[in-house]
XYZ file of C-alpha atoms in Angstrom:
282
model
C -48.726 33.807 -41.381
C -45.099 32.861 -41.517
C -43.212 32.545 -44.778
C -39.912 30.815 -44.097
C -36.587 30.798 -45.875
C -35.784 27.090 -45.537
C -32.452 27.321 -47.341
C -28.899 28.330 -46.486
C -28.477 32.074 -46.126
C -25.638 34.222 -47.418
C -22.931 34.829 -44.827
C -20.731 37.780 -43.910
C -18.216 38.436 -41.130
C -19.201 41.257 -38.798
C -17.806 42.914 -35.686
C -19.225 41.926 -32.310
C -20.652 45.425 -31.916
C -23.159 44.404 -34.575
C -23.699 40.797 -33.546
C -22.883 38.327 -30.818
C -20.204 37.641 -28.251
C -16.883 36.880 -29.977
C -14.534 39.458 -31.493
C -15.773 38.528 -34.942
C -18.603 36.194 -35.882
C -19.894 34.795 -39.154
C -23.380 36.169 -39.631
C -25.774 34.369 -41.969
C -28.117 36.914 -43.543
C -31.672 35.998 -44.502
C -35.089 36.409 -42.912
C -34.085 34.928 -39.526
C -32.374 36.643 -36.593
C -31.238 34.277 -33.860
C -29.311 31.043 -33.494
C -29.188 27.780 -35.437
C -27.583 24.586 -34.135
C -26.561 21.726 -36.424
C -26.579 18.078 -35.369
C -29.094 15.340 -34.597
C -31.810 16.431 -32.199
C -35.026 15.253 -30.618
C -36.455 18.388 -28.957
C -36.139 22.140 -28.686
C -38.033 24.530 -26.411
C -37.980 28.192 -25.403
C -40.002 30.893 -23.625
C -40.461 34.560 -24.559
C -42.757 37.544 -23.968
C -44.673 38.555 -27.082
C -43.573 42.099 -28.001
C -45.577 45.233 -28.644
C -45.174 46.239 -32.294
C -45.022 49.765 -33.751
C -46.240 49.833 -37.371
C -44.102 52.612 -38.831
C -44.339 52.081 -42.602
C -48.008 51.928 -43.667
C -47.288 50.889 -47.250
C -45.097 47.914 -46.305
C -46.175 44.508 -45.015
C -44.120 44.084 -41.822
C -43.669 41.025 -39.622
C -42.070 40.065 -36.316
C -42.273 36.324 -35.671
C -40.546 34.637 -32.719
C -40.505 30.855 -33.054
C -38.589 27.654 -32.349
C -38.272 24.730 -34.711
C -36.417 21.716 -36.016
C -34.851 21.545 -39.512
C -34.933 24.306 -42.108
C -31.213 25.105 -42.407
C -28.262 23.167 -43.820
C -27.234 20.286 -41.576
C -23.735 18.992 -40.924
C -23.818 17.245 -44.324
C -24.402 20.565 -46.079
C -27.901 19.592 -47.214
C -30.971 21.592 -46.237
C -32.923 19.613 -43.637
C -36.631 19.316 -44.417
C -39.385 19.392 -43.389
C -38.969 22.492 -41.269
C -41.321 22.021 -38.318
C -41.948 25.123 -36.225
C -44.411 26.947 -34.000
C -44.557 30.495 -32.675
C -46.431 33.792 -32.863
C -46.618 36.298 -35.705
C -47.216 40.022 -35.236
C -48.173 41.462 -38.619
C -48.559 45.102 -39.682
C -50.869 45.152 -42.696
C -52.713 48.014 -44.352
C -54.829 47.391 -47.441
C -52.213 49.130 -49.585
C -49.389 47.058 -48.060
C -51.231 43.803 -48.723
C -51.856 44.653 -52.388
C -48.237 45.760 -52.848
C -46.911 42.557 -51.276
C -49.114 40.091 -53.162
C -46.942 39.659 -56.304
C -43.842 38.967 -54.234
C -45.705 36.623 -51.902
C -46.934 34.634 -54.894
C -43.335 34.215 -56.042
C -42.320 33.096 -52.537
C -45.136 30.558 -52.499
C -43.823 29.152 -55.773
C -40.433 28.752 -54.073
C -41.983 26.369 -51.544
C -42.875 23.988 -54.369
C -39.160 23.754 -55.210
C -37.932 23.224 -51.647
C -37.376 19.450 -51.874
C -36.363 19.202 -55.528
C -33.866 22.083 -55.607
C -33.290 23.972 -52.323
C -30.764 26.348 -53.892
C -33.194 27.344 -56.628
C -35.940 27.661 -54.013
C -33.759 30.129 -52.123
C -33.065 32.123 -55.277
C -36.753 32.295 -56.153
C -37.696 33.242 -52.599
C -35.139 36.035 -52.545
C -36.489 37.292 -55.866
C -39.976 37.360 -54.353
C -38.674 39.255 -51.351
C -36.967 41.850 -53.536
C -40.157 42.326 -55.556
C -42.128 42.840 -52.334
C -39.514 45.309 -51.111
C -39.644 47.300 -54.351
C -43.423 47.503 -54.531
C -43.725 48.090 -50.783
C -41.280 50.999 -50.860
C -43.243 52.583 -53.727
C -46.539 52.087 -51.890
C -45.070 53.491 -48.681
C -43.909 56.583 -50.527
C -47.387 57.149 -51.943
C -48.907 56.681 -48.479
C -46.512 59.289 -47.081
C -47.902 61.751 -49.634
C -51.387 61.226 -48.236
C -52.669 59.189 -51.136
C -55.107 56.291 -50.675
C -56.457 57.743 -47.414
C -57.585 55.136 -44.908
C -56.301 52.328 -47.118
C -52.856 53.216 -45.742
C -53.885 52.721 -42.100
C -52.159 49.573 -40.812
C -53.827 47.002 -38.593
C -51.823 44.809 -36.235
C -52.674 41.119 -36.219
C -51.175 38.716 -33.681
C -51.599 34.991 -34.376
C -50.259 31.765 -32.915
C -49.392 29.313 -35.669
C -47.570 26.126 -36.662
C -45.944 25.043 -39.887
C -44.504 21.972 -41.581
C -42.630 23.733 -44.382
C -42.864 23.486 -47.361
C -46.549 22.996 -46.538
C -48.426 26.217 -45.801
C -48.537 27.600 -42.233
C -51.693 27.181 -40.156
C -53.027 29.668 -37.594
C -54.648 28.753 -34.294
C -57.750 30.847 -34.924
C -59.558 29.725 -31.779
C -57.131 31.383 -29.338
C -55.768 34.886 -28.733
C -52.240 36.184 -28.184
C -51.731 39.724 -26.919
C -48.559 41.782 -26.577
C -47.055 41.085 -23.179
C -48.244 37.472 -23.047
C -45.654 34.924 -21.961
C -45.346 32.247 -24.633
C -43.666 28.840 -24.500
C -42.943 26.664 -27.517
C -41.759 23.050 -27.842
C -41.015 21.057 -31.002
C -39.978 17.407 -30.731
C -39.364 14.451 -33.050
C -39.691 10.724 -32.410
C -41.643 7.625 -33.416
C -42.092 8.919 -36.954
C -43.747 12.195 -36.033
C -43.095 15.791 -35.040
C -45.051 17.278 -32.151
C -45.471 21.058 -31.899
C -46.840 22.673 -28.739
C -47.519 26.387 -28.331
C -48.507 27.552 -24.852
C -49.771 30.936 -23.681
C -48.881 30.981 -20.004
C -50.589 34.332 -19.462
C -53.935 33.367 -20.996
C -53.608 29.763 -19.795
C -54.083 27.916 -23.066
C -52.053 25.349 -24.979
C -52.332 23.912 -28.480
C -50.550 20.823 -29.804
C -50.256 19.656 -33.413
C -48.758 16.390 -34.658
C -47.186 16.071 -38.122
C -46.105 12.697 -39.468
C -42.542 12.407 -40.781
C -39.923 9.659 -40.654
C -37.162 12.202 -41.377
C -35.179 13.063 -38.216
C -34.150 16.552 -37.137
C -30.713 17.762 -38.253
C -30.934 21.416 -37.195
C -32.606 23.362 -34.392
C -33.596 27.047 -34.479
C -34.514 29.788 -32.033
C -35.171 32.906 -34.109
C -37.208 35.996 -34.826
C -38.377 36.031 -38.433
C -38.979 39.048 -40.634
C -39.765 39.485 -44.304
C -36.396 38.933 -45.975
C -34.706 42.329 -46.539
C -37.832 44.461 -46.142
C -38.402 47.067 -43.447
C -39.021 45.803 -39.916
C -41.583 47.402 -37.613
C -40.520 48.763 -34.270
C -40.860 46.218 -31.478
C -39.886 45.597 -27.872
C -36.695 43.592 -27.303
C -37.444 39.870 -27.390
C -35.635 37.765 -24.808
C -35.717 34.018 -25.301
C -35.341 32.236 -21.955
C -35.163 28.584 -20.911
C -33.802 27.693 -24.339
C -33.000 23.988 -24.251
C -32.111 21.458 -26.929
C -32.418 17.833 -25.878
C -32.490 19.014 -22.275
C -29.253 21.024 -22.435
C -29.033 24.846 -22.364
C -28.282 26.652 -25.606
C -24.812 27.604 -24.339
C -23.827 23.926 -24.397
C -23.835 23.938 -28.209
C -21.814 25.463 -31.016
C -24.180 27.841 -32.774
C -24.470 29.687 -36.066
C -25.572 33.310 -35.851
C -28.322 34.544 -38.159
C -29.384 38.124 -38.864
C -31.844 40.134 -40.944
C -30.398 42.921 -43.102
C -33.629 44.902 -43.180
C -33.899 48.121 -45.145
C -34.165 50.091 -41.891
C -31.845 48.142 -39.549
C -29.587 45.143 -39.039
C -31.305 42.762 -36.642
C -28.971 40.370 -34.814
C -29.071 38.325 -31.613
C -27.223 39.338 -28.477
C -24.758 37.038 -26.690
C -25.946 33.759 -25.201
C -26.190 33.702 -21.416
C -26.694 30.083 -20.445
C -30.166 29.377 -21.785
C -31.102 32.958 -22.750
C -30.402 35.680 -25.326
C -32.073 38.887 -26.488
C -32.890 40.275 -29.920
C -33.396 44.023 -30.010
């Protein structure tokens, strides 16, 4: 399930060949690739096709997670907006060896969630430390798998789960429904009347799930992203095109956006240019 970096990411300036539409853009590096909008919002929604995933590194826990959400980044006041309320679909590559190698780092990242309200900056530091530990142990495990050690324990399984999250609370999977690669998914997160409402819809399989989370705190950021595991290796996956991206009824292009990317160990993942209410991550 999703583990989210609900703090400000480090930023660098990159050429448009590596990121989005302008000559140069400021790219915030973390475990999100996509766009973040800052302001006061009531609703965000988007549609995408769930990608096929190629599990290339059997010793490394690998994730591709398209989602939309409200809060989770620094708002216009510079403070991290919490709770982060989100819903989407996770594709996870997980062999037995990868899971064991990732556990120490994941435990550190879970500890970071406990710090999210009290000290967001420290939470980000702790989460990054957990990610680096996972990367280190995962790379070692992947090397041993490449030598043929551990046998079938290095064979990755692919799990695809719809989920929702009210970070820093733990994510929750929708275990009673199925998402398959190629399914058209639609996600909506809204805030009003002291509650957040998250709806995840599979338009191919014709199901929808809605979860309500109480909170009097309004939304100060909106996100449309693909999430990975901090700076770890990403699996191969089909390009993900978000379509019908609207925030409070307006297309994404109507807003000033911040560009986020994942500096994975095997690639730099960034969003393509915004075309009205659409963009692609590949």
